[in-house]
XYZ file of C-alpha atoms in Angstrom:
339
model
C -1.101 4.203 -25.053
C -1.770 1.473 -22.500
C -0.818 3.723 -19.564
C -4.039 5.632 -20.238
C -6.273 2.609 -20.734
C -8.953 1.915 -18.156
C -8.442 -0.832 -15.617
C -11.159 -2.541 -13.594
C -10.914 -4.677 -10.482
C -14.261 -5.659 -8.969
C -16.405 -2.520 -9.021
C -13.444 -0.101 -9.102
C -12.844 1.235 -12.606
C -9.764 3.406 -13.022
C -9.533 5.913 -15.852
C -5.835 5.069 -16.329
C -3.069 2.833 -14.976
C -1.318 5.637 -13.042
C -1.247 5.109 -9.269
C -0.056 7.270 -6.411
C 1.309 4.735 -3.905
C 1.065 5.264 -0.143
C 3.840 7.544 1.108
C 3.984 8.685 4.726
C 3.604 12.431 5.096
C 4.149 12.622 8.884
C 1.712 15.532 8.901
C -1.049 14.354 11.224
C -1.432 15.516 14.796
C -1.110 13.078 17.698
C -4.829 12.289 17.381
C -4.182 10.698 13.978
C -6.808 12.803 12.207
C -6.465 13.966 8.615
C -5.746 17.682 8.265
C -6.123 20.333 5.579
C -2.664 19.314 4.386
C -3.903 15.811 3.565
C -6.943 17.241 1.799
C -4.814 19.453 -0.448
C -2.066 16.883 -0.895
C -4.295 14.134 -2.229
C -6.846 16.290 -4.056
C -4.088 17.995 -6.061
C -3.036 14.611 -7.472
C -6.654 13.924 -8.395
C -6.849 17.241 -10.262
C -3.574 16.257 -11.915
C -5.146 13.181 -13.497
C -3.932 10.310 -11.298
C -6.200 7.293 -11.755
C -5.815 5.731 -8.311
C -4.620 7.408 -5.128
C -3.650 5.257 -2.149
C -3.616 7.128 1.148
C -0.479 6.667 3.213
C 0.005 3.981 5.886
C -2.783 4.572 8.391
C -2.440 3.012 11.814
C -5.053 0.547 13.041
C -4.024 1.401 16.608
C -1.957 4.132 18.285
C 1.047 1.834 18.799
C 0.512 0.539 15.252
C 1.660 3.851 13.788
C 5.154 4.275 12.399
C 5.341 7.654 14.144
C 3.077 9.842 16.260
C 2.467 12.038 13.208
C 0.923 9.292 11.076
C -2.723 9.066 10.151
C -4.903 6.788 12.243
C -8.118 4.867 11.763
C -8.593 3.364 15.220
C -11.650 5.383 16.261
C -14.773 6.778 14.653
C -13.697 10.391 15.174
C -11.096 9.879 12.452
C -13.657 8.993 9.767
C -14.879 12.496 8.910
C -11.438 13.894 8.040
C -10.709 10.931 5.788
C -14.124 11.257 4.142
C -13.324 14.851 3.160
C -10.202 13.589 1.378
C -12.186 10.836 -0.339
C -14.944 13.188 -1.475
C -12.453 15.726 -2.843
C -10.621 13.092 -4.889
C -13.871 11.631 -6.205
C -15.005 15.100 -7.273
C -11.900 15.345 -9.468
C -12.376 11.952 -11.139
C -9.928 9.807 -9.179
C -10.500 6.589 -7.300
C -9.019 6.432 -3.832
C -7.964 3.610 -1.518
C -6.362 3.517 1.910
C -3.452 1.479 3.188
C -4.105 0.194 6.702
C -1.102 -0.813 8.694
C 0.506 -1.931 11.932
C 4.147 -0.899 12.237
C 5.207 -3.796 14.480
C 8.793 -3.523 15.697
C 9.402 -0.433 13.539
C 6.931 1.708 15.481
C 8.554 4.797 16.932
C 5.419 6.025 18.618
C 5.834 7.383 22.123
C 2.618 5.734 23.301
C 4.115 2.387 24.298
C 6.498 -0.475 23.647
C 6.466 -1.763 20.053
C 4.865 -5.146 19.437
C 6.274 -7.846 17.173
C 6.100 -11.572 16.422
C 9.416 -12.004 18.257
C 11.402 -9.760 20.604
C 13.946 -8.692 17.988
C 14.769 -5.006 17.554
C 15.023 -3.570 14.040
C 18.371 -1.937 14.876
C 20.258 -0.397 17.778
C 18.383 2.841 17.156
C 15.000 1.189 17.687
C 13.305 0.127 20.904
C 13.183 -3.556 21.803
C 9.700 -4.873 20.937
C 7.563 -7.104 23.116
C 6.649 -10.513 21.713
C 2.949 -10.601 21.013
C 0.694 -12.837 23.071
C -2.142 -14.736 21.419
C -4.662 -12.401 23.051
C -2.834 -9.433 21.545
C -2.771 -11.151 18.149
C -6.547 -11.517 18.232
C -6.902 -7.870 19.250
C -4.737 -6.728 16.333
C -6.662 -8.821 13.825
C -9.844 -7.274 15.192
C -8.337 -3.777 14.919
C -7.812 -4.391 11.201
C -11.478 -5.421 10.948
C -12.660 -2.251 12.668
C -10.310 -0.136 10.550
C -11.730 -1.666 7.363
C -15.264 -0.913 8.502
C -14.312 2.725 9.116
C -12.600 2.907 5.731
C -15.802 1.761 4.081
C -17.805 4.396 5.984
C -15.343 7.029 4.764
C -16.133 5.968 1.184
C -12.820 4.494 0.054
C -13.004 2.522 -3.203
C -10.415 -0.064 -2.195
C -8.268 -1.130 0.716
C -4.588 -2.090 0.789
C -3.192 -4.208 3.610
C 0.408 -3.330 4.428
C 2.399 -6.555 4.541
C 5.680 -5.052 3.337
C 8.702 -2.956 4.336
C 9.403 -4.659 7.635
C 6.161 -3.802 9.380
C 4.117 -6.213 11.466
C 2.585 -8.520 8.861
C 5.848 -8.694 6.922
C 7.589 -9.555 10.210
C 5.283 -12.544 10.604
C 5.902 -13.708 7.035
C 9.692 -13.624 7.096
C 11.713 -16.344 8.867
C 14.277 -13.652 9.691
C 11.926 -11.863 12.106
C 9.485 -14.608 13.091
C 11.162 -16.951 15.563
C 7.961 -18.106 17.255
C 7.503 -21.742 18.205
C 3.688 -21.705 18.369
C 1.188 -21.985 15.517
C 2.169 -18.506 14.253
C 5.810 -19.411 13.602
C 8.007 -22.039 12.026
C 6.756 -23.395 8.687
C 5.395 -21.111 5.998
C 1.799 -22.142 6.668
C 2.151 -20.983 10.262
C 3.933 -17.751 9.359
C 1.085 -16.844 7.006
C -1.539 -17.500 9.700
C -1.636 -13.925 11.053
C -1.998 -12.437 7.576
C -4.824 -14.856 6.786
C -6.632 -14.007 10.015
C -6.321 -10.285 9.273
C -7.718 -10.782 5.781
C -10.586 -12.951 7.028
C -11.455 -10.320 9.634
C -11.491 -7.617 6.964
C -13.681 -9.708 4.672
C -16.266 -9.959 7.443
C -17.008 -6.220 7.138
C -15.636 -5.038 3.797
C -18.161 -4.988 0.917
C -17.708 -7.904 -1.463
C -17.938 -5.577 -4.466
C -14.922 -3.516 -3.385
C -11.363 -4.774 -3.970
C -8.859 -5.768 -1.274
C -5.177 -6.053 -1.987
C -1.792 -6.548 -0.364
C 1.405 -4.597 -0.492
C 4.242 -7.081 -0.160
C 8.021 -7.110 -0.025
C 8.850 -9.876 -2.479
C 12.493 -9.980 -1.408
C 14.244 -9.442 1.931
C 17.600 -9.241 0.115
C 18.970 -11.888 2.443
C 19.566 -15.532 1.536
C 17.635 -16.697 4.607
C 14.650 -14.418 4.096
C 11.770 -14.025 1.679
C 12.577 -14.313 -2.022
C 10.413 -14.346 -5.129
C 9.635 -18.061 -4.903
C 8.678 -17.870 -1.230
C 6.439 -14.883 -1.905
C 4.690 -16.833 -4.662
C 3.923 -19.567 -2.124
C 2.698 -16.981 0.394
C 0.385 -15.394 -2.154
C -0.979 -18.739 -3.325
C -1.995 -19.449 0.271
C -4.141 -16.286 0.514
C -5.026 -15.776 -3.145
C -8.741 -16.368 -2.649
C -8.811 -13.453 -0.173
C -7.184 -10.777 -2.376
C -7.827 -9.120 -5.731
C -4.467 -7.508 -6.491
C -0.836 -7.466 -5.325
C 1.253 -4.301 -4.954
C 4.812 -5.596 -5.355
C 7.632 -3.882 -3.498
C 10.709 -5.225 -1.703
C 13.060 -4.711 1.225
C 12.517 -2.813 4.453
C 12.799 -5.768 6.830
C 16.470 -5.178 7.633
C 18.352 -1.905 8.128
C 20.822 -2.726 5.328
C 20.552 -0.435 2.266
C 19.206 -1.834 -1.003
C 20.739 -0.984 -4.371
C 17.936 0.605 -6.366
C 17.586 1.851 -9.936
C 14.645 2.610 -12.255
C 12.561 -0.526 -12.605
C 14.598 -2.597 -10.143
C 11.471 -4.274 -8.714
C 9.810 -5.048 -12.040
C 11.188 -8.622 -12.269
C 9.559 -9.436 -8.921
C 6.191 -8.119 -10.093
C 6.502 -9.981 -13.372
C 7.198 -13.359 -11.774
C 4.311 -12.936 -9.329
C 1.946 -12.119 -12.194
C 3.124 -15.160 -14.159
C 2.910 -17.675 -11.325
C -0.031 -16.365 -9.288
C -2.241 -15.203 -12.164
C -3.412 -12.167 -10.228
C -3.321 -8.470 -11.186
C -0.137 -6.727 -10.065
C 0.926 -3.166 -9.373
C 4.603 -2.362 -9.908
C 6.582 0.328 -8.107
C 10.199 1.390 -7.724
C 11.735 4.533 -9.242
C 9.418 4.328 -12.246
C 9.798 7.972 -13.137
C 8.697 8.349 -16.740
C 5.894 7.156 -19.021
C 8.238 5.246 -21.343
C 9.471 2.894 -18.613
C 5.897 2.430 -17.426
C 4.595 1.722 -20.917
C 7.303 -0.879 -21.491
C 6.425 -2.591 -18.197
C 2.742 -2.706 -19.087
C 3.476 -4.286 -22.476
C 6.608 -6.375 -21.952
C 6.166 -7.518 -18.339
C 2.371 -7.848 -18.367
C 2.073 -5.450 -15.421
C -1.404 -4.054 -14.739
C -0.810 -0.835 -12.793
C 2.187 1.456 -12.300
C 2.843 3.365 -9.082
C 4.767 6.621 -9.463
C 5.783 7.548 -5.924
C 8.505 10.172 -5.822
C 7.556 11.378 -9.285
C 4.090 12.322 -8.006
C 5.616 14.027 -4.973
C 7.685 16.189 -7.302
C 4.912 16.764 -9.823
C 1.249 16.480 -8.766
C 0.285 16.990 -12.428
C 2.451 14.224 -13.840
C -0.521 12.367 -15.359
C -1.863 15.567 -16.927
C 1.542 16.422 -18.421
C 1.947 12.905 -19.820
C -1.551 13.011 -21.325
C -0.760 16.282 -23.071
C 2.586 14.949 -24.320
C 0.947 11.896 -25.890
C -2.222 13.673 -27.074
C -4.573 11.844 -24.718
C -7.844 13.762 -24.592
C -9.890 14.553 -21.494
C -7.185 15.387 -18.954
C -6.843 19.161 -19.152
C -9.221 20.832 -16.666
C -11.182 23.630 -18.273
C -9.901 26.014 -15.611
C -6.326 25.417 -16.825
C -6.914 25.611 -20.576
C -5.630 29.177 -20.966
C -2.243 28.029 -19.677
C -1.871 25.757 -22.711
C -3.773 27.523 -25.501
C -3.299 31.038 -26.772
């Protein structure tokens, strides 16, 4: 079964293709430090057999958080709590990455006015953001660099840059939210500039042997926004700086998106075909059969099971038992399955 085949990207070898994607837990204190909840939350998925765990969106600055209860990685005091999570997951055979993020105009932190490429609010329920100055842009790119350095010190195996779901880097990429008239707005090359600068800053400190990847929204679900073809062009322009693409969609606009099991698979498939880069698919992929079909028929490399892994931390273990895949049942649990 391909779902349980190993997968390697740079020096990160996964024991299977099952991924826990980043999902905000809103369980950190205002200081942004990881708590015992995060330790238990992520380690339980490692015990349950998940191959790769990606820690939730972690703010590169206080105002870069989605909420005041998100994890942070903007100072060195936050490293030790994250390292405990990393060490616990490693001890149970999982690889672990972290998603670093700036929320842009969707920040609801109480610590200041949100920052965005252009002064356009997400909705009437959100605060009006301030348009970023060039000095602030340089500071944010540097905050991603410092965050990556801290992530390496914490021992993470990989790093995911959040450029999806309507947060800052996605806001720069989409013509719907980037109305700038300087070198960071207008044509696609200019709109990609901030993402490229963030990636280049990260590469200056992140070990070459460890993988870097992007989470992207490959469709804005608006005729004037990002679509699959535009995302292909965006990825081609930064391809030499990334090792993998985590393909999602939506989040830029407050309008609801019609979703169903596998609804984002066509986007992942077309990116794999045209960009020739490993892809991770996500989107209500709730059972092994759908995942197995995607791996074979759509040439997908990794499958992220978000809500499924929230409901069942031992999803990978249960699937391994169902399909007679050896090596997943912890010795401590054997008496629950054998008389």
